[in-house]
Amino acid sequence: MDKETLLTFLLNTNLVSLSSAQGIAQQFSHKAIPKNQFHLAAGKISDQYLFLEKGYMRTFAHDTEGNEVTTGFCSPGQIILEISSFFSRTRSKENIQALTDCEGWYITYEQLNQLFHALPEFREFGRWVLVKGFSELKNRMLFMITETAEERYVHLLKNNPEIFQQAPLKNIASYLGITDTSLSRIRKEFSKK
């Protein structure tokens, strides 16, 4: 497996030159994560900055009653990490699990910091990834507050339709903040429109 997709991802940000992107990509190592395997388990420190090339993952935590609550879905072409644990070097409260067989490229926390110090272009890339992630998190928080369950469903369906083929409906319902029964009702009503 070559690093062409990773290289394209780096270049498409328009923040790194071809020579820098090639040097950065060389620092990444291949990782395969079989379906249902954890990329990160709660209680561990996130140490891998992963570019997901193939497959789908989900992030989830357990609520105070021990129920799984899906906090996010990860698709090909995304950077995957539990940001708080990764940068603060603390134990994660969140899990990252493969929904399908996954493959990607990763560097460790130590390697990432070496690249940040050595390449100003990579620092700009890193800042872009963080700002993009923060913006998505803020939007998700606002969606959960300001949109109805039906609107959240439509938003997910329009922006991430592949998730409905890759994730169990119970995970999607949890992500939308609704019960499985409510999701079934919404899907049934939406299919009639």
Backbone as a chain_set.jsonl record, in Angstrom:
{"seq": "MDKETLLTFLLNTNLVSLSSAQGIAQQFSHKAIPKNQFHLAAGKISDQYLFLEKGYMRTFAHDTEGNEVTTGFCSPGQIILEISSFFSRTRSKENIQALTDCEGWYITYEQLNQLFHALPEFREFGRWVLVKGFSELKNRMLFMITETAEERYVHLLKNNPEIFQQAPLKNIASYLGITDTSLSRIRKEFSKK", "coords": {"N": [[0.849, -1.185, 0.0], [0.677, 2.136, -0.944], [1.532, 5.583, -0.184], [0.047, 7.465, -1.506], [-2.576, 8.548, -1.267], [-2.459, 9.776, 1.238], [-0.443, 11.656, 0.711], [-1.752, 13.21, -1.248], [-3.843, 14.221, 0.33], [-2.399, 15.865, 2.13], [-1.33, 17.726, 0.315], [-3.644, 18.867, -0.794], [-4.537, 20.667, 1.086], [-3.254, 22.954, 0.574], [-1.26, 23.982, 2.143], [1.204, 22.916, 2.461], [4.254, 22.333, 0.723], [5.149, 20.336, -2.177], [7.617, 18.964, -1.795], [7.881, 19.121, 1.008], [5.53, 17.794, 1.772], [6.072, 15.234, 0.799], [8.237, 14.539, 2.431], [6.997, 14.623, 4.956], [5.023, 12.643, 4.665], [6.635, 10.4, 4.517], [7.257, 9.921, 7.16], [5.107, 8.671, 8.255], [3.573, 5.604, 9.287], [2.178, 2.475, 8.199], [-1.05, 1.225, 9.148], [-3.293, -1.329, 9.95], [-6.599, -1.928, 10.897], [-8.696, -4.212, 12.05], [-12.23, -4.948, 11.569], [-14.364, -4.026, 14.22], [-12.251, -3.896, 16.039], [-10.445, -1.987, 18.484], [-9.077, 1.163, 17.95], [-8.393, 2.979, 19.79], [-8.802, 2.586, 23.215], [-10.899, 3.492, 25.933], [-9.402, 4.872, 28.822], [-6.803, 4.534, 28.05], [-3.876, 6.296, 26.82], [-4.056, 8.424, 24.1], [-1.98, 7.972, 21.4], [-1.514, 7.967, 18.737], [-1.63, 9.64, 15.707], [-3.711, 9.47, 13.299], [-4.218, 9.053, 9.85], [-6.992, 8.22, 8.152], [-7.367, 6.027, 5.617], [-8.904, 3.996, 4.404], [-12.087, 2.575, 5.096], [-14.375, 2.746, 7.957], [-14.933, 4.332, 11.087], [-16.009, 4.649, 14.514], [-16.53, 6.903, 17.217], [-16.961, 6.702, 20.697], [-18.383, 6.978, 24.003], [-19.053, 6.005, 27.398], [-22.044, 6.544, 29.171], [-23.218, 7.735, 32.422], [-24.693, 5.599, 33.27], [-23.6, 3.462, 32.056], [-24.209, 3.043, 29.398], [-23.48, 2.917, 25.902], [-22.596, 5.78, 24.091], [-22.593, 7.157, 21.051], [-20.284, 9.364, 19.781], [-19.199, 10.297, 17.465], [-18.547, 9.798, 13.924], [-16.151, 8.423, 11.727], [-14.691, 8.887, 8.62], [-13.122, 7.827, 5.482], [-10.224, 9.731, 4.639], [-10.015, 11.419, 6.75], [-8.413, 12.846, 9.66], [-7.724, 11.012, 12.52], [-7.98, 11.029, 15.947], [-7.995, 11.143, 19.527], [-8.319, 14.061, 20.64], [-8.003, 15.551, 23.066], [-6.833, 13.732, 24.88], [-4.566, 13.045, 23.376], [-3.03, 15.466, 23.071], [-2.861, 16.484, 25.695], [-1.827, 14.402, 27.03], [-3.264, 12.624, 28.664], [-5.423, 10.111, 30.116], [-7.804, 8.682, 27.972], [-11.32, 9.271, 27.764], [-12.862, 8.349, 25.881], [-13.645, 6.007, 23.28], [-12.278, 4.64, 20.264], [-13.341, 2.914, 17.585], [-13.2, 0.436, 15.031], [-15.613, 0.278, 12.529], [-15.693, -1.065, 10.204], [-13.345, -3.063, 8.329], [-10.331, -1.371, 8.48], [-7.805, 0.841, 7.157], [-4.868, 2.797, 7.37], [-2.611, 5.553, 7.91], [-0.142, 6.432, 10.268], [1.41, 8.582, 12.742], [3.356, 8.953, 15.705], [2.84, 10.686, 18.856], [5.285, 11.787, 19.655], [6.705, 11.832, 17.199], [5.036, 13.57, 15.76], [5.398, 15.982, 17.164], [8.105, 16.396, 16.662], [8.011, 16.881, 13.91], [6.414, 19.202, 13.918], [8.191, 21.02, 15.115], [10.283, 20.986, 13.311], [9.269, 21.666, 10.783], [7.782, 24.459, 9.628], [5.638, 24.551, 7.814], [4.246, 22.217, 8.388], [3.337, 22.798, 10.904], [1.437, 24.757, 10.278], [-0.326, 23.185, 8.823], [-1.128, 21.45, 10.889], [-2.412, 23.29, 12.567], [-4.543, 23.98, 10.899], [-5.919, 21.489, 10.812], [-6.702, 21.309, 13.507], [-8.332, 23.616, 13.837], [-10.338, 23.101, 11.964], [-11.405, 20.756, 13.076], [-12.288, 21.746, 15.572], [-14.252, 23.55, 14.714], [-16.091, 21.776, 13.513], [-16.849, 20.318, 15.78], [-18.044, 22.342, 17.324], [-20.191, 23.03, 15.639], [-21.595, 20.596, 15.687], [-22.347, 20.505, 18.403], [-24.043, 22.723, 18.497], [-26.003, 21.894, 16.652], [-27.159, 19.801, 18.114], [-28.443, 21.208, 20.061], [-30.044, 23.165, 18.789], [-31.508, 22.015, 16.689], [-34.189, 19.878, 15.604], [-34.815, 16.346, 16.156], [-35.489, 15.205, 13.716], [-34.424, 17.085, 11.911], [-31.705, 16.805, 12.52], [-31.318, 14.194, 11.67], [-31.814, 14.437, 8.876], [-29.721, 16.178, 8.216], [-27.462, 14.542, 8.765], [-27.961, 12.492, 6.936], [-27.773, 13.87, 4.488], [-25.14, 14.878, 4.557], [-23.421, 12.778, 5.318], [-24.125, 10.253, 3.966], [-23.136, 7.667, 3.568], [-22.677, 6.6, 6.068], [-24.992, 5.398, 6.903], [-24.903, 2.967, 5.634], [-22.725, 1.81, 6.79], [-22.702, 1.849, 9.603], [-24.266, 0.419, 12.499], [-27.78, 0.855, 13.136], [-28.408, 1.432, 15.802], [-26.128, 2.755, 16.7], [-26.219, 5.04, 15.127], [-28.621, 6.188, 15.983], [-27.924, 6.751, 18.645], [-25.894, 8.624, 18.214], [-27.403, 10.67, 17.115], [-28.808, 11.394, 19.304], [-31.187, 10.173, 20.031], [-33.699, 7.573, 20.552], [-33.627, 4.124, 19.383], [-36.137, 3.408, 18.457], [-37.311, 5.91, 17.91], [-35.658, 6.722, 15.813], [-36.313, 4.8, 13.884], [-38.991, 5.514, 13.406], [-38.655, 8.138, 12.393], [-37.174, 7.601, 10.072], [-39.03, 6.067, 8.65], [-41.111, 7.941, 8.257], [-39.703, 9.84, 6.781], [-39.097, 8.425, 4.469], [-41.53, 8.372, 3.204], [-41.856, 10.866, 2.172]], "CA": [[0.0, 0.0, 0.0], [1.514, 3.332, -1.007], [1.061, 6.744, 0.582], [-0.447, 8.457, -2.464], [-3.769, 9.219, -0.722], [-1.963, 10.652, 2.303], [0.256, 12.756, 0.052], [-2.785, 14.056, -1.855], [-4.515, 14.911, 1.43], [-1.501, 16.928, 2.596], [-1.206, 18.748, -0.735], [-4.934, 19.527, -1.03], [-4.754, 21.739, 2.066], [-2.501, 24.113, 0.068], [-0.449, 24.517, 3.232], [2.55, 22.332, 2.413], [4.81, 22.155, -0.622], [5.303, 18.938, -2.577], [8.785, 18.356, -1.138], [7.559, 18.961, 2.431], [4.505, 16.753, 1.885], [6.74, 13.943, 0.612], [9.011, 14.276, 3.645], [6.052, 14.358, 6.041], [4.399, 11.338, 4.416], [7.606, 9.337, 4.808], [7.298, 9.689, 8.607], [3.92, 7.909, 8.648], [3.62, 4.141, 9.166], [0.894, 1.849, 7.86], [-1.762, 0.53, 10.217], [-4.55, -1.993, 9.607], [-7.441, -2.11, 12.077], [-9.817, -5.067, 11.658], [-13.577, -4.596, 12.009], [-14.67, -4.127, 15.656], [-11.076, -3.681, 16.886], [-10.292, -0.631, 18.99], [-7.886, 1.96, 17.655], [-8.11, 3.543, 21.113], [-9.76, 2.192, 24.253], [-10.99, 4.407, 27.072], [-8.43, 4.543, 29.864], [-5.463, 4.583, 27.452], [-3.476, 7.614, 26.304], [-4.015, 8.47, 22.634], [-0.603, 8.236, 20.984], [-1.389, 7.868, 17.287], [-2.258, 10.641, 14.845], [-4.005, 8.551, 12.207], [-4.934, 9.439, 8.642], [-7.786, 7.066, 7.752], [-7.433, 5.913, 4.16], [-9.993, 3.1, 4.02], [-12.923, 2.076, 6.171], [-15.154, 3.668, 8.789], [-14.781, 4.139, 12.522], [-16.882, 5.472, 15.334], [-16.031, 7.275, 18.539], [-18.047, 6.616, 21.662], [-18.077, 6.958, 25.429], [-20.125, 5.423, 28.2], [-22.679, 7.511, 30.056], [-23.133, 7.378, 33.84], [-25.384, 4.325, 33.481], [-22.869, 2.429, 31.336], [-24.668, 2.923, 28.014], [-22.613, 3.488, 24.879], [-23.112, 6.963, 23.404], [-21.744, 7.445, 19.894], [-19.946, 10.789, 19.736], [-18.798, 10.694, 16.128], [-18.223, 8.817, 12.9], [-14.932, 8.787, 11.005], [-14.729, 8.415, 7.235], [-11.835, 7.949, 4.787], [-9.763, 11.086, 4.361], [-10.011, 12.222, 7.979], [-7.424, 12.616, 10.708], [-8.407, 10.393, 13.652], [-7.295, 11.003, 17.232], [-8.766, 11.714, 20.631], [-7.482, 15.254, 20.712], [-7.703, 15.935, 24.446], [-5.87, 12.763, 25.403], [-3.34, 13.098, 22.577], [-2.205, 16.64, 23.335], [-2.626, 16.714, 27.125], [-1.193, 13.172, 27.518], [-4.113, 12.091, 29.723], [-6.193, 8.925, 29.729], [-9.001, 8.992, 27.188], [-12.642, 8.831, 28.226], [-13.549, 7.986, 24.656], [-13.152, 4.867, 22.51], [-12.317, 4.748, 18.806], [-13.495, 1.526, 17.169], [-13.431, 0.215, 13.596], [-16.917, -0.254, 12.121], [-15.358, -1.936, 9.08], [-11.889, -3.198, 8.236], [-9.775, -0.039, 8.209], [-6.376, 1.008, 6.925], [-4.459, 4.186, 7.371], [-1.21, 5.916, 8.141], [-0.07, 7.136, 11.544], [2.652, 8.958, 13.411], [3.178, 9.031, 17.157], [2.874, 12.012, 19.475], [6.677, 12.255, 19.597], [7.009, 12.147, 15.794], [4.266, 14.757, 15.4], [6.069, 17.15, 17.738], [9.356, 16.616, 15.929], [7.64, 17.524, 12.64], [5.972, 20.572, 14.231], [9.367, 21.846, 15.391], [11.184, 21.015, 12.156], [8.652, 22.177, 9.553], [6.711, 25.442, 9.83], [4.489, 24.191, 6.988], [3.475, 21.193, 9.085], [2.629, 23.504, 11.992], [0.254, 25.371, 9.672], [-1.231, 22.074, 8.541], [-1.67, 21.031, 12.182], [-3.353, 24.326, 13.006], [-5.717, 23.819, 10.042], [-6.639, 20.303, 11.276], [-7.324, 21.627, 14.795], [-9.405, 24.594, 13.632], [-11.416, 22.376, 11.277], [-12.012, 19.862, 14.065], [-13.014, 22.556, 16.554], [-15.436, 24.071, 14.04], [-17.044, 20.673, 13.382], [-17.35, 20.027, 17.122], [-18.948, 23.438, 17.691], [-21.405, 22.861, 14.845], [-22.336, 19.438, 16.222], [-22.941, 20.914, 19.672], [-25.17, 23.604, 18.191], [-27.055, 21.076, 16.045], [-27.833, 19.037, 19.161], [-29.245, 22.143, 20.856], [-30.955, 24.011, 18.021], [-32.252, 21.298, 15.656], [-35.015, 18.747, 16.019], [-34.27, 15.037, 15.797], [-35.688, 15.039, 12.273], [-33.436, 17.932, 11.224], [-30.383, 16.189, 12.709], [-31.313, 13.027, 10.788], [-31.675, 14.917, 7.496], [-28.365, 16.708, 8.09], [-26.544, 13.408, 8.671], [-28.26, 11.804, 5.687], [-27.257, 14.671, 3.365], [-23.698, 15.111, 4.641], [-22.682, 11.52, 5.497], [-25.062, 9.161, 3.661], [-22.477, 6.358, 3.649], [-22.734, 6.115, 7.448], [-26.166, 4.542, 7.027], [-24.535, 1.64, 5.152], [-21.565, 1.305, 7.513], [-22.89, 1.815, 11.055], [-25.55, -0.098, 12.982], [-28.752, 1.91, 13.424], [-28.346, 1.824, 17.219], [-25.049, 3.746, 16.804], [-26.702, 6.271, 14.499], [-29.614, 6.763, 16.91], [-27.168, 7.297, 19.776], [-25.221, 9.822, 17.719], [-28.422, 11.708, 16.918], [-29.402, 11.722, 20.603], [-32.551, 9.662, 20.07], [-33.801, 6.128, 20.729], [-33.73, 3.329, 18.157], [-37.537, 3.492, 18.025], [-37.505, 7.227, 17.297], [-34.973, 6.72, 14.522], [-37.14, 4.009, 12.957], [-40.156, 6.332, 13.064], [-38.197, 9.238, 11.536], [-36.804, 7.029, 8.769], [-40.269, 5.666, 7.984], [-41.782, 9.163, 7.831], [-38.881, 10.491, 5.759], [-39.186, 7.65, 3.221], [-42.842, 8.673, 2.59], [-41.836, 12.219, 1.588]], "C": [[0.895, 1.249, 0.0], [0.828, 4.507, -0.304], [0.475, 7.838, -0.304], [-1.643, 9.236, -1.917], [-3.386, 10.189, 0.385], [-1.277, 11.875, 1.702], [-0.741, 13.73, -0.583], [-3.522, 14.866, -0.793], [-3.672, 16.09, 1.922], [-1.442, 18.076, 1.582], [-2.506, 19.529, -0.942], [-5.255, 20.615, -0.016], [-4.138, 23.045, 1.576], [-1.65, 24.773, 1.146], [0.985, 23.974, 3.224], [2.978, 22.153, 0.959], [4.932, 20.663, -0.919], [6.469, 18.28, -1.85], [8.534, 18.154, 0.355], [6.551, 17.841, 2.629], [5.128, 15.367, 1.736], [7.544, 13.564, 1.855], [8.118, 13.926, 4.831], [5.464, 12.961, 5.875], [5.347, 10.19, 4.741], [7.679, 9.0, 6.301], [6.137, 8.808, 9.092], [4.115, 6.416, 8.396], [2.228, 3.598, 8.901], [0.28, 1.18, 9.087], [-3.05, -0.052, 9.653], [-5.31, -2.233, 10.912], [-8.649, -2.952, 11.643], [-11.15, -4.585, 12.241], [-13.763, -4.949, 13.493], [-13.463, -3.944, 16.578], [-11.008, -2.216, 17.312], [-8.981, -0.024, 18.508], [-7.418, 2.615, 18.954], [-9.197, 3.089, 22.064], [-9.736, 3.217, 25.376], [-10.027, 3.927, 28.167], [-6.996, 4.542, 29.371], [-5.161, 6.011, 27.003], [-3.374, 7.521, 24.785], [-2.606, 8.841, 22.191], [-0.42, 8.172, 19.472], [-2.262, 8.901, 16.584], [-2.479, 9.915, 13.531], [-4.732, 9.238, 11.063], [-5.652, 8.193, 8.153], [-7.925, 7.045, 6.228], [-8.615, 5.081, 3.695], [-10.765, 2.69, 5.26], [-13.608, 3.184, 6.958], [-14.964, 3.307, 10.258], [-15.852, 4.944, 13.247], [-16.163, 5.787, 16.635], [-17.219, 7.195, 19.484], [-17.502, 6.624, 23.085], [-19.243, 6.278, 26.134], [-20.708, 6.501, 29.103], [-22.622, 6.994, 31.503], [-23.832, 6.061, 34.167], [-24.729, 3.174, 32.717], [-23.311, 2.213, 29.91], [-23.657, 3.55, 27.058], [-23.314, 4.671, 24.212], [-22.13, 7.297, 22.28], [-21.534, 8.949, 19.798], [-19.523, 11.247, 18.348], [-18.574, 9.51, 15.216], [-17.023, 9.331, 12.123], [-14.948, 8.111, 9.644], [-13.345, 8.517, 6.608], [-11.505, 9.406, 4.485], [-9.751, 11.98, 5.578], [-8.808, 11.873, 8.851], [-8.19, 12.116, 11.926], [-7.487, 10.428, 14.871], [-8.252, 11.509, 18.286], [-7.933, 12.893, 21.097], [-7.077, 15.638, 22.136], [-6.649, 15.021, 25.045], [-4.528, 12.89, 24.694], [-2.452, 14.269, 22.991], [-1.949, 16.895, 24.816], [-1.978, 15.512, 27.799], [-1.942, 12.617, 28.731], [-4.887, 10.883, 29.2], [-7.498, 9.344, 29.044], [-10.259, 8.5, 27.897], [-13.453, 8.29, 27.05], [-12.868, 6.782, 24.013], [-13.205, 5.216, 21.027], [-12.265, 3.318, 18.287], [-13.776, 1.442, 15.669], [-14.823, -0.367, 13.376], [-16.756, -1.252, 10.985], [-13.857, -2.205, 9.166], [-11.341, -1.85, 7.792], [-8.281, -0.122, 7.93], [-6.06, 2.489, 6.915], [-2.977, 4.323, 7.648], [-1.133, 6.728, 9.429], [1.351, 7.57, 11.878], [2.331, 9.06, 14.898], [3.209, 10.485, 17.617], [4.288, 12.598, 19.371], [7.067, 12.65, 18.17], [6.291, 13.416, 15.347], [4.965, 16.009, 15.914], [7.395, 17.441, 17.055], [9.072, 17.314, 14.598], [7.18, 18.967, 12.859], [7.164, 21.499, 14.419], [10.261, 22.012, 14.159], [10.594, 21.717, 10.935], [7.529, 23.166, 9.854], [5.465, 25.128, 9.006], [3.607, 23.157, 7.69], [2.738, 21.793, 10.287], [1.365, 24.147, 11.46], [-0.784, 24.312, 9.329], [-1.911, 21.619, 9.833], [-2.69, 22.014, 12.721], [-4.654, 24.215, 12.207], [-6.562, 22.637, 10.506], [-7.376, 20.613, 12.583], [-8.497, 22.589, 14.644], [-10.602, 23.924, 12.962], [-12.153, 21.472, 12.26], [-12.818, 20.621, 15.099], [-14.306, 23.093, 15.958], [-16.506, 22.989, 13.902], [-17.662, 20.32, 14.731], [-18.36, 21.083, 17.582], [-20.267, 23.313, 16.933], [-22.247, 21.699, 15.349], [-23.03, 19.804, 17.524], [-24.167, 21.79, 19.429], [-26.32, 22.847, 17.531], [-27.847, 20.337, 17.118], [-28.759, 19.93, 19.99], [-30.351, 22.786, 20.024], [-31.795, 23.286, 16.975], [-33.075, 20.169, 16.253], [-34.322, 17.45, 15.615], [-34.381, 14.802, 14.296], [-34.667, 15.854, 11.484], [-32.031, 17.357, 11.353], [-30.241, 14.968, 11.795], [-31.069, 13.45, 9.345], [-30.262, 15.445, 7.256], [-27.35, 15.579, 7.931], [-26.731, 12.676, 7.347], [-27.686, 12.547, 4.479], [-25.732, 14.762, 3.371], [-22.862, 13.842, 4.771], [-23.57, 10.326, 5.173], [-24.447, 7.772, 3.795], [-22.526, 5.766, 5.055], [-23.91, 5.161, 7.626], [-25.921, 3.138, 6.473], [-23.45, 0.998, 6.021], [-21.79, 1.104, 9.015], [-24.228, 1.184, 11.418], [-26.486, 1.06, 13.348], [-28.723, 2.345, 14.883], [-27.238, 2.857, 17.44], [-25.476, 5.084, 16.227], [-27.712, 6.961, 15.406], [-28.905, 7.425, 18.09], [-26.479, 8.596, 19.396], [-26.192, 10.987, 17.572], [-29.105, 12.115, 18.227], [-30.839, 11.27, 20.73], [-32.53, 8.149, 20.301], [-33.858, 5.432, 19.374], [-35.142, 3.437, 17.57], [-37.816, 4.821, 17.335], [-36.837, 7.295, 15.927], [-35.781, 5.936, 13.492], [-38.346, 4.811, 12.495], [-39.767, 7.442, 12.096], [-37.852, 8.721, 10.139], [-38.041, 6.642, 7.966], [-40.995, 6.89, 7.44], [-41.022, 9.833, 6.686], [-38.994, 9.751, 4.425], [-40.516, 7.901, 2.489], [-42.846, 10.01, 1.873], [-41.314, 12.199, 0.17]], "O": [[1.769, 1.389, 0.856], [-0.326, 4.407, 0.113], [0.412, 9.0, 0.096], [-1.716, 10.453, -2.086], [-3.922, 11.295, 0.463], [-1.512, 13.001, 2.14], [-0.583, 14.945, -0.462], [-3.795, 16.051, -0.985], [-4.191, 17.191, 2.107], [-1.497, 19.248, 1.954], [-2.469, 20.724, -1.233], [-6.165, 21.413, -0.243], [-4.454, 24.117, 2.092], [-1.355, 25.966, 1.077], [1.864, 24.509, 3.9], [2.161, 21.86, 0.086], [4.828, 19.831, -0.017], [6.336, 17.166, -1.344], [8.927, 17.129, 0.913], [6.691, 17.029, 3.544], [4.763, 14.436, 2.454], [7.534, 12.409, 2.279], [8.444, 13.038, 5.619], [5.412, 12.186, 6.831], [4.912, 9.13, 5.191], [8.117, 7.908, 6.665], [6.179, 8.269, 10.198], [4.743, 6.018, 7.415], [1.228, 4.181, 9.319], [0.984, 0.644, 9.943], [-3.805, 0.635, 8.966], [-4.736, -2.683, 11.903], [-9.529, -2.451, 10.943], [-11.187, -3.906, 13.267], [-13.37, -6.023, 13.948], [-13.639, -3.844, 17.793], [-11.457, -1.324, 16.592], [-7.915, -0.624, 18.643], [-6.222, 2.783, 19.19], [-10.383, 3.195, 21.753], [-8.681, 3.744, 25.725], [-9.871, 2.728, 28.395], [-6.065, 4.547, 30.176], [-6.067, 6.826, 26.829], [-2.69, 6.648, 24.251], [-2.094, 9.898, 22.558], [0.698, 8.306, 18.976], [-3.461, 9.012, 16.836], [-1.551, 9.758, 12.739], [-5.734, 9.921, 11.273], [-5.009, 7.212, 7.779], [-8.529, 7.94, 5.636], [-9.261, 5.418, 2.702], [-10.193, 2.483, 6.33], [-13.453, 4.372, 6.677], [-14.85, 2.136, 10.62], [-16.509, 5.805, 12.662], [-15.302, 5.033, 17.09], [-18.338, 7.566, 19.129], [-16.335, 6.322, 23.333], [-20.284, 6.014, 25.533], [-19.975, 7.272, 29.722], [-22.045, 5.939, 31.767], [-23.59, 5.473, 35.222], [-25.231, 2.05, 32.725], [-22.835, 1.282, 29.26], [-23.053, 4.579, 27.362], [-24.476, 4.575, 23.818], [-20.984, 7.671, 22.531], [-22.496, 9.715, 19.741], [-19.489, 12.446, 18.074], [-18.431, 8.373, 15.664], [-16.894, 10.532, 11.889], [-15.189, 6.909, 9.537], [-12.48, 9.215, 7.137], [-12.374, 10.201, 4.129], [-9.502, 13.18, 5.461], [-8.266, 10.77, 8.79], [-9.187, 12.717, 12.326], [-6.365, 9.923, 14.834], [-9.21, 12.219, 17.979], [-6.971, 12.74, 21.849], [-5.928, 16.01, 22.375], [-5.683, 15.488, 25.649], [-3.476, 12.848, 25.332], [-1.258, 14.089, 23.233], [-0.919, 17.471, 25.165], [-1.619, 15.567, 28.976], [-1.324, 12.192, 29.707], [-4.988, 10.669, 27.992], [-8.192, 10.253, 29.501], [-10.258, 7.452, 28.542], [-14.585, 7.834, 27.215], [-11.668, 6.569, 24.183], [-14.061, 5.985, 20.588], [-11.291, 2.598, 18.509], [-14.496, 2.271, 15.113], [-15.173, -1.388, 13.969], [-17.568, -2.163, 10.819], [-13.175, -1.618, 10.007], [-11.837, -1.259, 6.834], [-7.589, -1.025, 8.4], [-6.874, 3.319, 6.508], [-2.213, 3.359, 7.624], [-1.96, 7.61, 9.66], [2.336, 7.021, 11.384], [1.176, 9.231, 15.289], [3.56, 11.388, 16.857], [4.455, 13.771, 19.037], [7.691, 13.69, 17.964], [6.867, 14.243, 14.639], [5.108, 16.988, 15.181], [7.769, 18.602, 16.887], [9.798, 18.226, 14.203], [7.518, 19.852, 12.073], [7.154, 22.633, 13.94], [10.911, 23.043, 13.986], [11.33, 22.299, 10.139], [6.448, 22.766, 10.284], [4.351, 25.407, 9.448], [2.381, 23.211, 7.601], [1.647, 21.345, 10.64], [0.324, 24.095, 12.115], [-1.982, 24.521, 9.522], [-3.126, 21.426, 9.866], [-3.717, 21.615, 13.269], [-5.741, 24.342, 12.77], [-7.785, 22.75, 10.59], [-8.533, 20.228, 12.752], [-9.544, 22.392, 15.261], [-11.747, 24.157, 13.351], [-13.383, 21.43, 12.27], [-13.912, 20.194, 15.468], [-15.343, 23.092, 16.621], [-17.686, 23.244, 14.142], [-18.861, 20.052, 14.816], [-19.399, 20.754, 18.155], [-21.339, 23.472, 17.518], [-23.471, 21.803, 15.429], [-24.191, 19.447, 17.724], [-25.2, 21.62, 20.076], [-27.485, 23.124, 17.815], [-29.073, 20.256, 17.038], [-29.744, 19.454, 20.554], [-31.475, 22.938, 20.502], [-32.716, 23.884, 16.42], [-32.709, 19.582, 17.271], [-33.369, 17.454, 14.836], [-33.465, 14.258, 13.679], [-34.109, 15.369, 10.5], [-31.249, 17.413, 10.404], [-29.179, 14.737, 11.218], [-30.212, 12.883, 8.667], [-29.672, 15.185, 6.207], [-26.477, 15.644, 7.065], [-25.753, 12.284, 6.71], [-27.172, 11.922, 3.552], [-25.103, 14.728, 2.314], [-21.699, 13.835, 4.37], [-23.756, 9.459, 6.027], [-25.149, 6.808, 4.101], [-22.425, 4.55, 5.212], [-23.83, 4.219, 8.414], [-26.658, 2.211, 6.808], [-23.275, -0.221, 5.993], [-21.128, 0.267, 9.629], [-25.22, 1.392, 10.719], [-26.038, 2.109, 13.811], [-28.986, 3.511, 15.18], [-27.387, 3.744, 18.28], [-25.138, 6.138, 16.767], [-27.665, 8.179, 15.579], [-29.255, 8.538, 18.482], [-26.481, 9.556, 20.167], [-25.856, 12.135, 17.862], [-29.886, 13.066, 18.255], [-31.63, 11.889, 21.44], [-31.471, 7.523, 20.252], [-34.106, 6.066, 18.348], [-35.319, 3.543, 16.357], [-38.479, 4.859, 16.298], [-37.394, 7.865, 14.988], [-35.914, 6.37, 12.348], [-38.687, 4.789, 11.312], [-40.453, 7.671, 11.099], [-38.207, 9.346, 9.14], [-38.099, 6.86, 6.756], [-41.447, 6.886, 6.294], [-41.628, 10.332, 5.738], [-38.988, 10.379, 3.366], [-40.611, 7.666, 1.285], [-43.729, 10.275, 1.057], [-41.23, 13.247, -0.471]]}, "num_chains": 1, "name": "protein.A"}
